[in-house]
Amino acid sequence: MSGELKCLLALERRGALSEDELFLLQRLEAGDRGEAELLAMVESLFGEEVWVRRNVWLDRQVECDLLVVTRARVLNLNAKFYQGDFRYVDGKAFFNQSELRSNPVLAFQRSMDRLRELARRCGLEDVPIDGRLVFLNPDYSVSVDGSNVWPCVGRADVLKMLQDLRAEAGGSRLGTGYNSGSRRTGTPRGLDINWVASRLMTLESESKYWAAPLNLSHLQKIYRGLLCPSCGNRHLSVSQRVVECACGHYRISKEQAVWEAVQEFAMLLHDQPVLRTSELEWYLGGEVRRGFILNILKENFEMTRLGRFTVFQNPFYREPRENCVQRLIDREDYIKRNSTIQNMNRITGANKYNKQTKRK
């Protein structure tokens, strides 16, 4: 699952997404289902006869939904899971009769050109590099004319495609040229799968894209506190040791529940290099004492000093794609301001309780 999808799911559980972001989430979830289904088919048919990886980025240039190395070739399988009819005619792509601004077929062709160039760069110029666009949508039609360079495979033909690739790999015999000199791209039985995969992985990189940064509109809408992952309940029973939901499907140690929430918030703050205890206390809605959060941070994150305060390195930090200084300032100010209000309400409530107790 991509970082973008993880962030959107976390925000969706906490009710912080706009309509456009909800639509993006639906698209990404559909794509994730398609990739998972295709991976399961490859693994069930090939077993250990191939090397396969999902969601691979190479040199921040090429994204491979499934990167497969057989004894015959390297395959880039791009999974599509459209919730509608798809047509590709004369170089143009249409979704439900409307032309797509982003043409997936042409984008895949450009991606394959870059993949072949990267393969040459890492010493795999003699290895066949191939690709397929795989449409897995079950209830909608796919129509592709012959103007595309790379094969497009519909759901009904996916199994036949994989069987053909397996038969090709099983009968593969490469010439002695593959063993010449110090280059071990192949063996008498075909490609040296592990060696070819290791060369490709020298190009592995982080994703070129990451989730959109947390902004003020998210902060203003977000549900704070501990959530039940089963039913989404925001009103959990939090005792000294255990967190429990009334639905009966969620009962976990308090330490584990807080640790999962800390990781979630750190991921959402992926454009921020450090974490502050006050931010996490705000995110948890004041349900957990700062000292409890601090102990968890000390056990799991690297500490550093920022002036008079101790902060913690964010392991999910990614270099922002744009100047984010003002956004970080606005976000920090918003959390600080609302944390102050939260603390004042807590103190006021405690004072009222003490006064009532004295009267009694």
mmCIF file of C-alpha atoms in Angstrom:
data_model
loop_
_atom_site.group_PDB
_atom_site.id
_atom_site.type_symbol
_atom_site.label_atom_id
_atom_site.label_comp_id
_atom_site.label_asym_id
_atom_site.label_seq_id
_atom_site.Cartn_x
_atom_site.Cartn_y
_atom_site.Cartn_z
ATOM 1 C CA MET A 1 0.000 0.000 0.000
ATOM 2 C CA SER A 2 1.395 3.392 -0.981
ATOM 3 C CA GLY A 3 2.098 6.153 1.525
ATOM 4 C CA GLU A 4 -0.521 8.336 -0.144
ATOM 5 C CA LEU A 5 -3.219 5.707 0.340
ATOM 6 C CA LYS A 6 -2.240 5.131 3.982
ATOM 7 C CA CYS A 7 -2.483 8.855 4.747
ATOM 8 C CA LEU A 8 -5.843 9.232 3.007
ATOM 9 C CA LEU A 9 -7.268 6.214 4.850
ATOM 10 C CA ALA A 10 -6.138 7.647 8.184
ATOM 11 C CA LEU A 11 -7.739 11.012 7.389
ATOM 12 C CA GLU A 12 -10.909 9.340 6.100
ATOM 13 C CA ARG A 13 -11.303 7.421 9.383
ATOM 14 C CA ARG A 14 -11.054 10.767 11.195
ATOM 15 C CA GLY A 15 -13.531 12.567 8.922
ATOM 16 C CA ALA A 16 -11.060 15.114 7.560
ATOM 17 C CA LEU A 17 -11.255 14.571 3.775
ATOM 18 C CA SER A 18 -12.794 16.902 1.208
ATOM 19 C CA GLU A 19 -15.006 15.564 -1.600
ATOM 20 C CA ASP A 20 -12.117 15.640 -4.080
ATOM 21 C CA GLU A 21 -9.904 13.730 -1.644
ATOM 22 C CA LEU A 22 -12.638 11.140 -1.065
ATOM 23 C CA PHE A 23 -12.839 10.584 -4.841
ATOM 24 C CA LEU A 24 -9.039 10.204 -4.983
ATOM 25 C CA LEU A 25 -9.202 7.728 -2.101
ATOM 26 C CA GLN A 26 -11.767 5.598 -3.967
ATOM 27 C CA ARG A 27 -9.536 5.565 -7.051
ATOM 28 C CA LEU A 28 -6.446 4.571 -5.074
ATOM 29 C CA GLU A 29 -8.321 1.848 -3.178
ATOM 30 C CA ALA A 30 -9.556 0.374 -6.462
ATOM 31 C CA GLY A 31 -6.013 0.397 -7.849
ATOM 32 C CA ASP A 32 -4.691 -1.223 -4.675
ATOM 33 C CA ARG A 33 -7.256 -4.016 -4.967
ATOM 34 C CA GLY A 34 -6.236 -4.592 -8.588
ATOM 35 C CA GLU A 35 -2.528 -4.805 -7.698
ATOM 36 C CA ALA A 36 -3.214 -7.210 -4.829
ATOM 37 C CA GLU A 37 -5.337 -9.450 -7.046
ATOM 38 C CA LEU A 38 -2.729 -9.522 -9.813
ATOM 39 C CA LEU A 39 0.043 -10.310 -7.324
ATOM 40 C CA ALA A 40 -1.983 -13.212 -5.915
ATOM 41 C CA MET A 41 -2.461 -14.623 -9.426
ATOM 42 C CA VAL A 42 1.249 -14.373 -10.243
ATOM 43 C CA GLU A 43 2.294 -16.018 -6.977
ATOM 44 C CA SER A 44 -0.257 -18.825 -7.253
ATOM 45 C CA LEU A 45 0.712 -19.663 -10.853
ATOM 46 C CA PHE A 46 4.512 -19.228 -10.724
ATOM 47 C CA GLY A 47 5.225 -20.082 -7.095
ATOM 48 C CA GLU A 48 8.955 -19.674 -6.449
ATOM 49 C CA GLU A 49 9.860 -19.852 -10.141
ATOM 50 C CA VAL A 50 9.977 -16.042 -10.386
ATOM 51 C CA TRP A 51 11.123 -13.015 -8.430
ATOM 52 C CA VAL A 52 8.294 -10.535 -7.885
ATOM 53 C CA ARG A 53 7.930 -7.225 -6.060
ATOM 54 C CA ARG A 54 4.950 -4.916 -5.714
ATOM 55 C CA ASN A 55 4.963 -1.095 -5.775
ATOM 56 C CA VAL A 56 8.582 -0.606 -6.831
ATOM 57 C CA TRP A 57 10.051 2.785 -7.779
ATOM 58 C CA LEU A 58 13.276 2.772 -9.810
ATOM 59 C CA ASP A 59 15.468 5.880 -9.702
ATOM 60 C CA ARG A 60 12.345 7.979 -8.924
ATOM 61 C CA GLN A 61 11.515 7.689 -12.644
ATOM 62 C CA VAL A 62 9.605 4.444 -13.131
ATOM 63 C CA GLU A 63 6.789 3.071 -10.982
ATOM 64 C CA CYS A 64 6.136 -0.663 -11.336
ATOM 65 C CA ASP A 65 2.891 -1.977 -9.865
ATOM 66 C CA LEU A 66 4.380 -5.460 -10.214
ATOM 67 C CA LEU A 67 7.992 -6.021 -11.216
ATOM 68 C CA VAL A 68 8.545 -9.653 -12.226
ATOM 69 C CA VAL A 69 11.745 -11.438 -13.259
ATOM 70 C CA THR A 70 11.316 -14.813 -14.978
ATOM 71 C CA ARG A 71 13.963 -16.987 -16.623
ATOM 72 C CA ALA A 72 12.982 -15.447 -19.967
ATOM 73 C CA ARG A 73 12.507 -11.719 -19.315
ATOM 74 C CA VAL A 74 11.854 -8.801 -16.959
ATOM 75 C CA LEU A 75 8.179 -7.830 -16.826
ATOM 76 C CA ASN A 76 6.551 -4.608 -15.713
ATOM 77 C CA LEU A 77 2.877 -5.356 -15.036
ATOM 78 C CA ASN A 78 0.733 -2.235 -14.666
ATOM 79 C CA ALA A 79 -2.618 -3.036 -13.041
ATOM 80 C CA LYS A 80 -5.716 -0.968 -13.844
ATOM 81 C CA PHE A 81 -9.008 -1.302 -11.991
ATOM 82 C CA TYR A 82 -11.445 1.159 -13.569
ATOM 83 C CA GLN A 83 -14.989 1.527 -12.270
ATOM 84 C CA GLY A 84 -16.347 2.238 -15.750
ATOM 85 C CA ASP A 85 -15.913 1.504 -19.465
ATOM 86 C CA PHE A 86 -12.466 2.175 -20.960
ATOM 87 C CA ARG A 87 -11.652 2.686 -24.656
ATOM 88 C CA TYR A 88 -8.375 3.473 -26.419
ATOM 89 C CA VAL A 89 -8.765 4.628 -30.031
ATOM 90 C CA ASP A 90 -6.208 6.336 -32.297
ATOM 91 C CA GLY A 91 -3.955 7.300 -29.433
ATOM 92 C CA LYS A 92 -6.776 8.702 -27.276
ATOM 93 C CA ALA A 93 -8.144 7.189 -24.047
ATOM 94 C CA PHE A 94 -11.810 7.447 -23.041
ATOM 95 C CA PHE A 95 -13.473 6.669 -19.718
ATOM 96 C CA ASN A 96 -17.271 6.398 -19.868
ATOM 97 C CA GLN A 97 -17.289 8.299 -23.208
ATOM 98 C CA SER A 98 -15.189 11.193 -21.829
ATOM 99 C CA GLU A 99 -11.605 11.654 -23.012
ATOM 100 C CA LEU A 100 -9.044 11.304 -20.242
ATOM 101 C CA ARG A 101 -6.595 14.156 -19.742
ATOM 102 C CA SER A 102 -4.041 11.645 -18.443
ATOM 103 C CA ASN A 103 -3.697 8.883 -21.024
ATOM 104 C CA PRO A 104 -2.715 5.650 -19.197
ATOM 105 C CA VAL A 105 -1.565 3.855 -22.360
ATOM 106 C CA LEU A 106 0.796 6.625 -23.480
ATOM 107 C CA ALA A 107 2.022 7.069 -19.906
ATOM 108 C CA PHE A 108 2.874 3.360 -19.759
ATOM 109 C CA GLN A 109 4.745 3.565 -23.053
ATOM 110 C CA ARG A 110 6.881 6.406 -21.690
ATOM 111 C CA SER A 111 7.446 4.444 -18.510
ATOM 112 C CA MET A 112 8.662 1.416 -20.466
ATOM 113 C CA ASP A 113 11.104 3.571 -22.456
ATOM 114 C CA ARG A 114 12.586 4.836 -19.196
ATOM 115 C CA LEU A 115 12.698 1.311 -17.731
ATOM 116 C CA ARG A 116 14.727 0.022 -20.689
ATOM 117 C CA GLU A 117 17.138 2.934 -20.360
ATOM 118 C CA LEU A 118 17.567 2.230 -16.627
ATOM 119 C CA ALA A 119 18.150 -1.470 -17.343
ATOM 120 C CA ARG A 120 20.953 -0.568 -19.746
ATOM 121 C CA ARG A 121 22.454 1.681 -17.108
ATOM 122 C CA CYS A 122 22.721 -1.163 -14.577
ATOM 123 C CA GLY A 123 24.247 -3.669 -16.985
ATOM 124 C CA LEU A 124 21.121 -5.462 -18.215
ATOM 125 C CA GLU A 125 21.271 -4.344 -21.840
ATOM 126 C CA ASP A 126 21.032 -7.976 -23.075
ATOM 127 C CA VAL A 127 18.004 -8.831 -20.939
ATOM 128 C CA PRO A 128 14.556 -8.673 -22.597
ATOM 129 C CA ILE A 129 12.453 -5.954 -20.918
ATOM 130 C CA ASP A 130 8.723 -6.317 -21.466
ATOM 131 C CA GLY A 131 5.486 -4.880 -20.109
ATOM 132 C CA ARG A 132 1.735 -5.372 -19.999
ATOM 133 C CA LEU A 133 -1.197 -3.112 -19.152
ATOM 134 C CA VAL A 134 -3.587 -5.379 -17.231
ATOM 135 C CA PHE A 135 -7.228 -4.297 -16.881
ATOM 136 C CA LEU A 136 -8.834 -6.136 -13.965
ATOM 137 C CA ASN A 137 -12.195 -4.357 -13.754
ATOM 138 C CA PRO A 138 -14.784 -7.176 -13.611
ATOM 139 C CA ASP A 139 -18.044 -5.481 -14.615
ATOM 140 C CA TYR A 140 -17.003 -2.958 -17.263
ATOM 141 C CA SER A 141 -15.801 -3.237 -20.850
ATOM 142 C CA VAL A 142 -12.273 -2.570 -22.104
ATOM 143 C CA SER A 143 -11.652 -1.814 -25.778
ATOM 144 C CA VAL A 144 -8.145 -1.130 -27.129
ATOM 145 C CA ASP A 145 -7.279 -0.771 -30.819
ATOM 146 C CA GLY A 146 -3.970 -1.797 -32.391
ATOM 147 C CA SER A 147 -2.365 1.657 -32.287
ATOM 148 C CA ASN A 148 -0.627 1.027 -28.938
ATOM 149 C CA VAL A 149 2.915 -0.365 -28.659
ATOM 150 C CA TRP A 150 2.534 -2.454 -25.491
ATOM 151 C CA PRO A 151 -0.055 -5.238 -25.098
ATOM 152 C CA CYS A 152 -3.213 -4.449 -23.115
ATOM 153 C CA VAL A 153 -4.782 -7.462 -21.432
ATOM 154 C CA GLY A 154 -8.409 -7.650 -20.271
ATOM 155 C CA ARG A 155 -9.512 -9.525 -17.174
ATOM 156 C CA ALA A 156 -10.707 -12.562 -19.144
ATOM 157 C CA ASP A 157 -7.243 -13.011 -20.707
ATOM 158 C CA VAL A 158 -5.034 -12.455 -17.639
ATOM 159 C CA LEU A 159 -4.762 -16.135 -16.714
ATOM 160 C CA LYS A 160 -3.908 -17.107 -20.322
ATOM 161 C CA MET A 161 -1.229 -14.373 -20.411
ATOM 162 C CA LEU A 162 0.397 -15.662 -17.209
ATOM 163 C CA GLN A 163 0.268 -19.268 -18.420
ATOM 164 C CA ASP A 164 1.999 -18.285 -21.668
ATOM 165 C CA LEU A 165 4.697 -16.411 -19.753
ATOM 166 C CA ARG A 166 5.271 -19.403 -17.502
ATOM 167 C CA ALA A 167 5.515 -21.768 -20.466
ATOM 168 C CA GLU A 168 8.006 -19.424 -22.117
ATOM 169 C CA ALA A 169 10.125 -19.229 -18.962
ATOM 170 C CA GLY A 170 10.016 -22.996 -18.476
ATOM 171 C CA GLY A 171 11.315 -23.645 -21.975
ATOM 172 C CA SER A 172 13.867 -20.841 -21.945
ATOM 173 C CA ARG A 173 17.356 -21.640 -23.228
ATOM 174 C CA LEU A 174 19.839 -18.799 -23.547
ATOM 175 C CA GLY A 175 23.016 -18.873 -25.554
ATOM 176 C CA THR A 176 26.507 -18.944 -24.093
ATOM 177 C CA GLY A 177 26.789 -15.203 -24.642
ATOM 178 C CA TYR A 178 24.894 -14.696 -21.395
ATOM 179 C CA ASN A 179 27.780 -16.194 -19.430
ATOM 180 C CA SER A 180 30.583 -14.347 -21.202
ATOM 181 C CA GLY A 181 33.156 -12.421 -19.181
ATOM 182 C CA SER A 182 32.121 -11.188 -15.735
ATOM 183 C CA ARG A 183 28.486 -10.556 -16.741
ATOM 184 C CA ARG A 184 26.174 -13.140 -15.186
ATOM 185 C CA THR A 185 22.866 -12.135 -16.687
ATOM 186 C CA GLY A 186 22.013 -15.743 -17.441
ATOM 187 C CA THR A 187 22.557 -19.451 -16.876
ATOM 188 C CA PRO A 188 22.126 -22.417 -19.251
ATOM 189 C CA ARG A 189 18.494 -22.579 -18.044
ATOM 190 C CA GLY A 190 17.778 -18.926 -18.805
ATOM 191 C CA LEU A 191 18.188 -15.705 -16.862
ATOM 192 C CA ASP A 192 19.827 -15.787 -13.456
ATOM 193 C CA ILE A 193 16.711 -14.475 -11.699
ATOM 194 C CA ASN A 194 18.284 -13.411 -8.409
ATOM 195 C CA TRP A 195 21.240 -11.699 -10.071
ATOM 196 C CA VAL A 196 19.041 -9.748 -12.497
ATOM 197 C CA ALA A 197 16.733 -8.744 -9.628
ATOM 198 C CA SER A 198 19.685 -7.587 -7.521
ATOM 199 C CA ARG A 199 20.896 -5.368 -10.376
ATOM 200 C CA LEU A 200 17.444 -3.813 -10.754
ATOM 201 C CA MET A 201 17.222 -3.197 -7.008
ATOM 202 C CA THR A 202 20.354 -1.073 -7.111
ATOM 203 C CA LEU A 203 18.021 1.492 -8.728
ATOM 204 C CA GLU A 204 15.271 1.211 -6.100
ATOM 205 C CA SER A 205 14.209 4.556 -4.671
ATOM 206 C CA GLU A 206 11.465 6.191 -2.685
ATOM 207 C CA SER A 207 8.280 7.140 -4.456
ATOM 208 C CA LYS A 208 8.398 10.251 -6.583
ATOM 209 C CA TYR A 209 5.049 11.177 -5.051
ATOM 210 C CA TRP A 210 3.854 11.325 -1.465
ATOM 211 C CA ALA A 211 0.599 12.190 0.174
ATOM 212 C CA ALA A 212 -0.595 15.779 0.271
ATOM 213 C CA PRO A 213 0.567 17.519 3.456
ATOM 214 C CA LEU A 214 -1.757 17.970 6.414
ATOM 215 C CA ASN A 215 -3.268 21.459 6.169
ATOM 216 C CA LEU A 216 -5.419 23.688 8.345
ATOM 217 C CA SER A 217 -8.699 22.452 6.841
ATOM 218 C CA HIS A 218 -7.722 18.907 7.847
ATOM 219 C CA LEU A 219 -6.815 20.030 11.371
ATOM 220 C CA GLN A 220 -10.124 21.871 11.777
ATOM 221 C CA LYS A 221 -12.221 18.824 10.778
ATOM 222 C CA ILE A 222 -10.151 15.984 12.186
ATOM 223 C CA TYR A 223 -11.556 13.705 14.911
ATOM 224 C CA ARG A 224 -9.029 13.633 17.737
ATOM 225 C CA GLY A 225 -8.467 10.906 20.289
ATOM 226 C CA LEU A 226 -8.242 7.123 20.122
ATOM 227 C CA LEU A 227 -10.437 5.433 17.502
ATOM 228 C CA CYS A 228 -11.764 1.901 17.216
ATOM 229 C CA PRO A 229 -10.347 0.452 13.948
ATOM 230 C CA SER A 230 -13.261 -1.976 13.743
ATOM 231 C CA CYS A 231 -16.309 0.316 13.990
ATOM 232 C CA GLY A 232 -14.757 3.814 14.003
ATOM 233 C CA ASN A 233 -16.144 4.626 17.470
ATOM 234 C CA ARG A 234 -14.540 7.758 18.965
ATOM 235 C CA HIS A 235 -15.725 7.155 22.527
ATOM 236 C CA LEU A 236 -13.564 4.353 23.816
ATOM 237 C CA SER A 237 -13.136 3.224 27.394
ATOM 238 C CA VAL A 238 -9.583 4.209 28.378
ATOM 239 C CA SER A 239 -8.369 2.764 31.687
ATOM 240 C CA GLN A 240 -4.907 2.739 33.189
ATOM 241 C CA ARG A 241 -3.836 -0.316 31.193
ATOM 242 C CA VAL A 242 -6.500 -1.148 28.596
ATOM 243 C CA VAL A 243 -8.390 0.576 25.758
ATOM 244 C CA GLU A 244 -11.740 -1.020 24.905
ATOM 245 C CA CYS A 245 -14.629 -0.341 22.513
ATOM 246 C CA ALA A 246 -18.293 -1.048 23.272
ATOM 247 C CA CYS A 247 -18.597 -2.913 19.936
ATOM 248 C CA GLY A 248 -16.723 -5.831 21.530
ATOM 249 C CA HIS A 249 -14.242 -6.226 18.660
ATOM 250 C CA TYR A 250 -11.488 -3.966 19.968
ATOM 251 C CA ARG A 251 -9.642 -4.502 23.215
ATOM 252 C CA ILE A 252 -5.953 -3.648 23.321
ATOM 253 C CA SER A 253 -3.309 -2.485 25.782
ATOM 254 C CA LYS A 254 -3.228 1.258 26.309
ATOM 255 C CA GLU A 255 0.459 1.376 25.369
ATOM 256 C CA GLN A 256 -0.166 -0.347 22.018
ATOM 257 C CA ALA A 257 -3.182 1.845 21.213
ATOM 258 C CA VAL A 258 -1.245 5.040 21.908
ATOM 259 C CA TRP A 259 1.791 3.774 19.952
ATOM 260 C CA GLU A 260 -0.394 3.120 16.880
ATOM 261 C CA ALA A 261 -1.908 6.620 17.144
ATOM 262 C CA VAL A 262 1.579 8.151 17.483
ATOM 263 C CA GLN A 263 2.736 6.376 14.311
ATOM 264 C CA GLU A 264 -0.395 7.496 12.468
ATOM 265 C CA PHE A 265 0.100 11.164 13.373
ATOM 266 C CA ALA A 266 3.825 11.010 12.559
ATOM 267 C CA MET A 267 2.905 9.649 9.113
ATOM 268 C CA LEU A 268 0.369 12.452 8.558
ATOM 269 C CA LEU A 269 3.085 14.993 9.482
ATOM 270 C CA HIS A 270 5.425 13.573 6.828
ATOM 271 C CA ASP A 271 6.545 17.074 5.794
ATOM 272 C CA GLN A 272 7.679 17.878 9.338
ATOM 273 C CA PRO A 273 11.128 16.631 10.452
ATOM 274 C CA VAL A 274 10.416 16.613 14.198
ATOM 275 C CA LEU A 275 7.558 15.707 16.545
ATOM 276 C CA ARG A 276 6.568 17.495 19.740
ATOM 277 C CA THR A 277 4.867 15.917 22.730
ATOM 278 C CA SER A 278 2.332 18.751 22.826
ATOM 279 C CA GLU A 279 1.232 17.970 19.236
ATOM 280 C CA LEU A 280 0.612 14.335 20.048
ATOM 281 C CA GLU A 281 -1.258 15.220 23.228
ATOM 282 C CA TRP A 282 -3.501 17.463 21.107
ATOM 283 C CA TYR A 283 -4.007 14.712 18.494
ATOM 284 C CA LEU A 284 -5.044 12.279 21.225
ATOM 285 C CA GLY A 285 -7.668 14.746 22.422
ATOM 286 C CA GLY A 286 -6.271 15.029 25.950
ATOM 287 C CA GLU A 287 -7.287 11.414 26.657
ATOM 288 C CA VAL A 288 -3.696 10.410 27.441
ATOM 289 C CA ARG A 289 -1.330 12.180 29.799
ATOM 290 C CA ARG A 290 1.723 13.867 28.319
ATOM 291 C CA GLY A 291 4.074 11.808 30.494
ATOM 292 C CA PHE A 292 2.651 8.558 29.066
ATOM 293 C CA ILE A 293 3.171 9.826 25.509
ATOM 294 C CA LEU A 294 6.678 11.031 26.360
ATOM 295 C CA ASN A 295 7.728 7.584 27.587
ATOM 296 C CA ILE A 296 6.549 5.983 24.337
ATOM 297 C CA LEU A 297 8.427 8.567 22.264
ATOM 298 C CA LYS A 298 11.625 8.040 24.260
ATOM 299 C CA GLU A 299 11.453 4.280 23.698
ATOM 300 C CA ASN A 300 10.868 4.434 19.937
ATOM 301 C CA PHE A 301 12.114 7.724 18.459
ATOM 302 C CA GLU A 302 15.431 9.530 18.413
ATOM 303 C CA MET A 303 15.543 12.598 20.672
ATOM 304 C CA THR A 304 17.114 15.937 19.854
ATOM 305 C CA ARG A 305 17.166 19.411 21.399
ATOM 306 C CA LEU A 306 15.408 22.389 19.843
ATOM 307 C CA GLY A 307 16.252 25.362 22.015
ATOM 308 C CA ARG A 308 14.925 24.694 25.526
ATOM 309 C CA PHE A 309 12.682 21.861 24.364
ATOM 310 C CA THR A 310 13.185 18.198 23.555
ATOM 311 C CA VAL A 311 11.745 17.056 20.225
ATOM 312 C CA PHE A 312 11.831 13.714 18.412
ATOM 313 C CA GLN A 313 12.956 12.833 14.889
ATOM 314 C CA ASN A 314 10.033 11.939 12.609
ATOM 315 C CA PRO A 315 10.862 8.596 10.888
ATOM 316 C CA PHE A 316 8.196 9.290 8.244
ATOM 317 C CA TYR A 317 9.737 12.595 7.175
ATOM 318 C CA ARG A 318 9.935 13.136 3.426
ATOM 319 C CA GLU A 319 11.459 16.119 1.673
ATOM 320 C CA PRO A 320 8.502 18.387 0.779
ATOM 321 C CA ARG A 321 7.855 19.016 -2.915
ATOM 322 C CA GLU A 322 7.299 22.712 -2.229
ATOM 323 C CA ASN A 323 8.298 25.379 0.246
ATOM 324 C CA CYS A 324 6.336 24.422 3.361
ATOM 325 C CA VAL A 325 7.702 26.897 5.921
ATOM 326 C CA GLN A 326 4.492 28.939 6.183
ATOM 327 C CA ARG A 327 2.327 25.811 6.350
ATOM 328 C CA LEU A 328 4.411 24.417 9.224
ATOM 329 C CA ILE A 329 4.161 27.725 11.096
ATOM 330 C CA ASP A 330 0.376 27.926 10.612
ATOM 331 C CA ARG A 331 -0.109 24.317 11.657
ATOM 332 C CA GLU A 332 2.087 24.632 14.752
ATOM 333 C CA ASP A 333 0.291 27.827 15.759
ATOM 334 C CA TYR A 334 -3.130 26.196 15.342
ATOM 335 C CA ILE A 335 -2.208 23.152 17.446
ATOM 336 C CA LYS A 336 -0.522 25.302 20.102
ATOM 337 C CA ARG A 337 -3.541 27.621 20.346
ATOM 338 C CA ASN A 338 -6.019 24.752 20.638
ATOM 339 C CA SER A 339 -3.808 22.849 23.062
ATOM 340 C CA THR A 340 -3.863 25.911 25.347
ATOM 341 C CA ILE A 341 -7.674 26.013 25.192
ATOM 342 C CA GLN A 342 -7.790 22.272 25.855
ATOM 343 C CA ASN A 343 -5.541 22.625 28.928
ATOM 344 C CA MET A 344 -7.558 25.598 30.238
ATOM 345 C CA ASN A 345 -10.792 23.604 29.923
ATOM 346 C CA ARG A 346 -9.198 20.714 31.778
ATOM 347 C CA ILE A 347 -8.006 23.008 34.596
ATOM 348 C CA THR A 348 -11.382 24.755 34.771
ATOM 349 C CA GLY A 349 -13.147 21.401 35.000
ATOM 350 C CA ALA A 350 -10.805 20.263 37.764
ATOM 351 C CA ASN A 351 -11.372 23.501 39.719
ATOM 352 C CA LYS A 352 -15.147 23.132 39.453
ATOM 353 C CA TYR A 353 -14.886 19.560 40.726
ATOM 354 C CA ASN A 354 -12.720 20.646 43.693
ATOM 355 C CA LYS A 355 -15.137 23.468 44.622
ATOM 356 C CA GLN A 356 -18.116 21.097 44.522
ATOM 357 C CA THR A 357 -16.236 18.591 46.671
ATOM 358 C CA LYS A 358 -15.420 21.271 49.275
ATOM 359 C CA ARG A 359 -19.081 22.361 49.468
ATOM 360 C CA LYS A 360 -20.147 18.805 50.155
#
